[in-house]
Amino acid sequence: IFCSKKLEDQNSTRSRRSLAEKSISGRHFIASIYDAFLRIKNAKGIEVDLSPQAKENNLCWRWFIEEYNNKIMFKPFCMQGAYIFASSIGFVGLTFERKGHLFLPIYNDDGSWSFLSESGNYLNADNKGFVSTVKDQTSSTHFRLSPWEEIACCDCPAEFDIVNGKCGGFYTTV
């Protein structure tokens, strides 16, 4: 009995570990198949788009992904309290409301992720940097996640510039 209990514990630990490895909660860069990164852009109002390069000194390329009831929400690091939302007509933007911001994460065979919005459309990125949602899952609905870390910086001011996304109290590494 002792040996089988020990084997059960080992299998349970392995199972928890493999589930944790597929969990996407945490701090991530989010890249499209076009090697462009999801970001917050402050040009003509705040918008979500893609950029060909994640700049180290700009925090608007960094995302918190939080799980909630088997779904996830994307929270930009540079705009506390905001979430990505997807409208039923394909528009993707930011909201401070808790409506339309949950996505079902789908792990793809190629190691990427797709995200199904509450309206039944997939988060999509085109080769021109435009982010939207589409009805069908295609290669442009596949995203790669790569983690970033936050390290305390003693010489930096305690706040950061939200408009420009410049680092203040922390700096980040990949």
Short mmCIF file of C-alpha atoms in Angstrom, two decimals:
data_model
loop_
_atom_site.label_atom_id
_atom_site.label_comp_id
_atom_site.label_asym_id
_atom_site.label_seq_id
_atom_site.Cartn_x
_atom_site.Cartn_y
_atom_site.Cartn_z
CA ILE A 1 0.00 0.00 0.00
CA PHE A 2 2.82 2.41 0.86
CA CYS A 3 4.49 1.89 -2.55
CA SER A 4 1.28 2.37 -4.53
CA LYS A 5 0.44 5.50 -2.50
CA LYS A 6 3.91 6.87 -3.23
CA LEU A 7 3.47 6.11 -6.97
CA GLU A 8 0.07 7.84 -6.92
CA ASP A 9 1.67 10.90 -5.33
CA GLN A 10 4.42 10.94 -7.99
CA ASN A 11 1.88 10.63 -10.82
CA SER A 12 -0.26 13.35 -9.26
CA THR A 13 2.79 15.64 -9.03
CA ARG A 14 3.70 14.93 -12.67
CA SER A 15 0.12 15.66 -13.73
CA ARG A 16 0.06 18.96 -11.84
CA ARG A 17 3.45 19.90 -13.32
CA SER A 18 2.34 19.21 -16.92
CA LEU A 19 -0.86 21.23 -16.36
CA ALA A 20 1.19 24.10 -14.93
CA GLU A 21 3.51 24.02 -17.95
CA LYS A 22 0.51 24.60 -20.24
CA SER A 23 -0.96 27.31 -18.05
CA ILE A 24 -0.59 30.70 -19.65
CA SER A 25 -1.13 32.85 -16.58
CA GLY A 26 1.65 35.29 -15.94
CA ARG A 27 3.73 37.97 -17.63
CA HIS A 28 4.15 37.61 -21.38
CA PHE A 29 5.13 39.22 -24.63
CA ILE A 30 2.48 38.18 -27.18
CA ALA A 31 3.76 37.71 -30.75
CA SER A 32 1.83 37.04 -33.94
CA ILE A 33 2.97 34.65 -36.68
CA TYR A 34 4.37 37.75 -38.40
CA ASP A 35 6.85 38.21 -35.51
CA ALA A 36 5.11 41.40 -34.46
CA PHE A 37 4.23 42.03 -30.82
CA LEU A 38 0.88 42.97 -29.35
CA ARG A 39 1.10 46.42 -27.74
CA ILE A 40 -0.82 49.45 -26.56
CA LYS A 41 -0.35 52.43 -28.87
CA ASN A 42 -1.21 55.99 -27.95
CA ALA A 43 -1.47 57.72 -31.31
CA LYS A 44 -5.04 58.79 -32.11
CA GLY A 45 -6.43 57.62 -28.82
CA ILE A 46 -5.46 54.41 -27.08
CA GLU A 47 -5.50 51.37 -29.38
CA VAL A 48 -4.22 47.81 -29.56
CA ASP A 49 -1.96 46.98 -32.49
CA LEU A 50 1.20 45.09 -33.44
CA SER A 51 4.77 46.33 -33.55
CA PRO A 52 7.70 44.58 -35.24
CA GLN A 53 9.88 44.89 -32.16
CA ALA A 54 9.33 44.79 -28.41
CA LYS A 55 11.42 47.67 -27.10
CA GLU A 56 13.11 47.07 -23.75
CA ASN A 57 12.38 50.57 -22.40
CA ASN A 58 8.69 50.52 -23.31
CA LEU A 59 6.32 48.66 -21.02
CA CYS A 60 3.36 48.72 -23.41
CA TRP A 61 4.55 45.50 -25.06
CA ARG A 62 4.23 43.62 -21.77
CA TRP A 63 1.05 41.85 -20.71
CA PHE A 64 -0.37 40.17 -17.64
CA ILE A 65 -2.48 37.17 -18.58
CA GLU A 66 -4.86 36.20 -15.80
CA GLU A 67 -7.04 33.10 -15.66
CA TYR A 68 -10.65 33.39 -14.56
CA ASN A 69 -13.09 30.41 -14.69
CA ASN A 70 -11.06 28.57 -17.38
CA LYS A 71 -10.88 31.73 -19.49
CA ILE A 72 -8.28 34.47 -19.57
CA MET A 73 -8.04 38.23 -19.68
CA PHE A 74 -5.21 40.32 -21.13
CA LYS A 75 -4.11 43.24 -18.94
CA PRO A 76 -1.52 45.69 -20.29
CA PHE A 77 1.33 46.48 -17.91
CA CYS A 78 1.39 50.15 -18.92
CA MET A 79 -2.29 50.80 -18.23
CA GLN A 80 -3.38 49.42 -14.87
CA GLY A 81 -7.06 48.45 -14.67
CA ALA A 82 -7.55 48.08 -18.43
CA TYR A 83 -8.33 44.91 -20.38
CA ILE A 84 -8.36 43.94 -24.04
CA PHE A 85 -11.92 43.50 -25.24
CA ALA A 86 -13.32 42.16 -28.49
CA SER A 87 -16.58 43.47 -29.91
CA SER A 88 -18.99 41.25 -31.83
CA ILE A 89 -18.15 43.13 -35.07
CA GLY A 90 -14.39 42.44 -34.99
CA PHE A 91 -13.06 45.54 -33.22
CA VAL A 92 -10.38 44.98 -30.56
CA GLY A 93 -9.61 47.70 -28.05
CA LEU A 94 -9.20 48.48 -24.37
CA THR A 95 -11.84 48.73 -21.70
CA PHE A 96 -12.00 49.42 -18.00
CA GLU A 97 -15.30 47.52 -17.78
CA ARG A 98 -15.63 43.80 -17.15
CA LYS A 99 -17.61 43.07 -20.30
CA GLY A 100 -16.32 41.41 -23.47
CA HIS A 101 -12.81 40.93 -22.12
CA LEU A 102 -12.69 37.17 -21.46
CA PHE A 103 -11.10 34.80 -23.97
CA LEU A 104 -10.95 31.02 -24.11
CA PRO A 105 -7.29 30.00 -24.60
CA ILE A 106 -6.76 27.20 -27.12
CA TYR A 107 -3.39 25.43 -27.24
CA ASN A 108 -2.48 24.66 -30.87
CA ASP A 109 -0.47 21.69 -32.18
CA ASP A 110 2.37 24.01 -33.26
CA GLY A 111 2.90 25.22 -29.66
CA SER A 112 1.11 28.53 -30.22
CA TRP A 113 -2.11 29.76 -28.65
CA SER A 114 -5.39 30.98 -30.14
CA PHE A 115 -7.89 33.04 -28.19
CA LEU A 116 -11.65 32.73 -28.68
CA SER A 117 -13.58 35.82 -27.57
CA GLU A 118 -16.87 35.83 -25.69
CA SER A 119 -18.59 36.77 -28.96
CA GLY A 120 -17.30 33.57 -30.61
CA ASN A 121 -14.56 35.14 -32.75
CA TYR A 122 -10.80 34.53 -32.67
CA LEU A 123 -8.21 37.18 -31.84
CA ASN A 124 -6.45 37.85 -35.16
CA ALA A 125 -3.35 39.72 -36.31
CA ASP A 126 -2.66 40.65 -39.91
CA ASN A 127 0.68 41.36 -41.60
CA LYS A 128 0.07 45.14 -41.50
CA GLY A 129 -0.10 45.33 -37.70
CA PHE A 130 -3.89 45.42 -37.39
CA VAL A 131 -5.52 43.45 -34.55
CA SER A 132 -9.13 42.31 -34.88
CA THR A 133 -11.30 39.24 -34.40
CA VAL A 134 -12.35 36.81 -37.11
CA LYS A 135 -14.90 33.98 -37.29
CA ASP A 136 -12.56 31.17 -38.39
CA GLN A 137 -9.36 29.93 -36.81
CA THR A 138 -6.43 30.35 -39.24
CA SER A 139 -2.66 30.74 -38.90
CA SER A 140 -3.16 34.48 -38.29
CA THR A 141 -5.05 33.60 -35.10
CA HIS A 142 -1.98 31.83 -33.67
CA PHE A 143 0.12 33.70 -31.09
CA ARG A 144 3.37 32.81 -29.35
CA LEU A 145 3.93 33.75 -25.72
CA SER A 146 7.31 34.51 -24.21
CA PRO A 147 7.77 35.46 -20.56
CA TRP A 148 9.27 38.66 -19.22
CA GLU A 149 10.49 39.28 -15.71
CA GLU A 150 10.26 42.28 -13.45
CA ILE A 151 13.32 43.29 -11.44
CA ALA A 152 13.37 46.01 -8.80
CA CYS A 153 15.48 49.00 -9.79
CA CYS A 154 16.82 51.03 -6.86
CA ASP A 155 17.93 54.05 -8.95
CA CYS A 156 14.63 54.60 -10.76
CA PRO A 157 11.74 56.83 -9.68
CA ALA A 158 8.76 55.05 -8.17
CA GLU A 159 6.36 55.79 -11.03
CA PHE A 160 6.50 55.37 -14.77
CA ASP A 161 5.19 57.49 -17.62
CA ILE A 162 1.90 55.82 -18.66
CA VAL A 163 1.56 57.80 -21.89
CA ASN A 164 4.99 56.77 -23.18
CA GLY A 165 5.21 53.50 -21.25
CA LYS A 166 8.66 54.38 -19.90
CA CYS A 167 9.95 52.37 -17.00
CA GLY A 168 10.11 53.91 -13.57
CA GLY A 169 10.27 51.79 -10.43
CA PHE A 170 11.06 48.58 -12.28
CA TYR A 171 12.90 47.54 -15.38
CA THR A 172 12.26 44.39 -17.31
CA THR A 173 14.31 41.67 -18.93
CA VAL A 174 13.39 38.93 -21.34
#
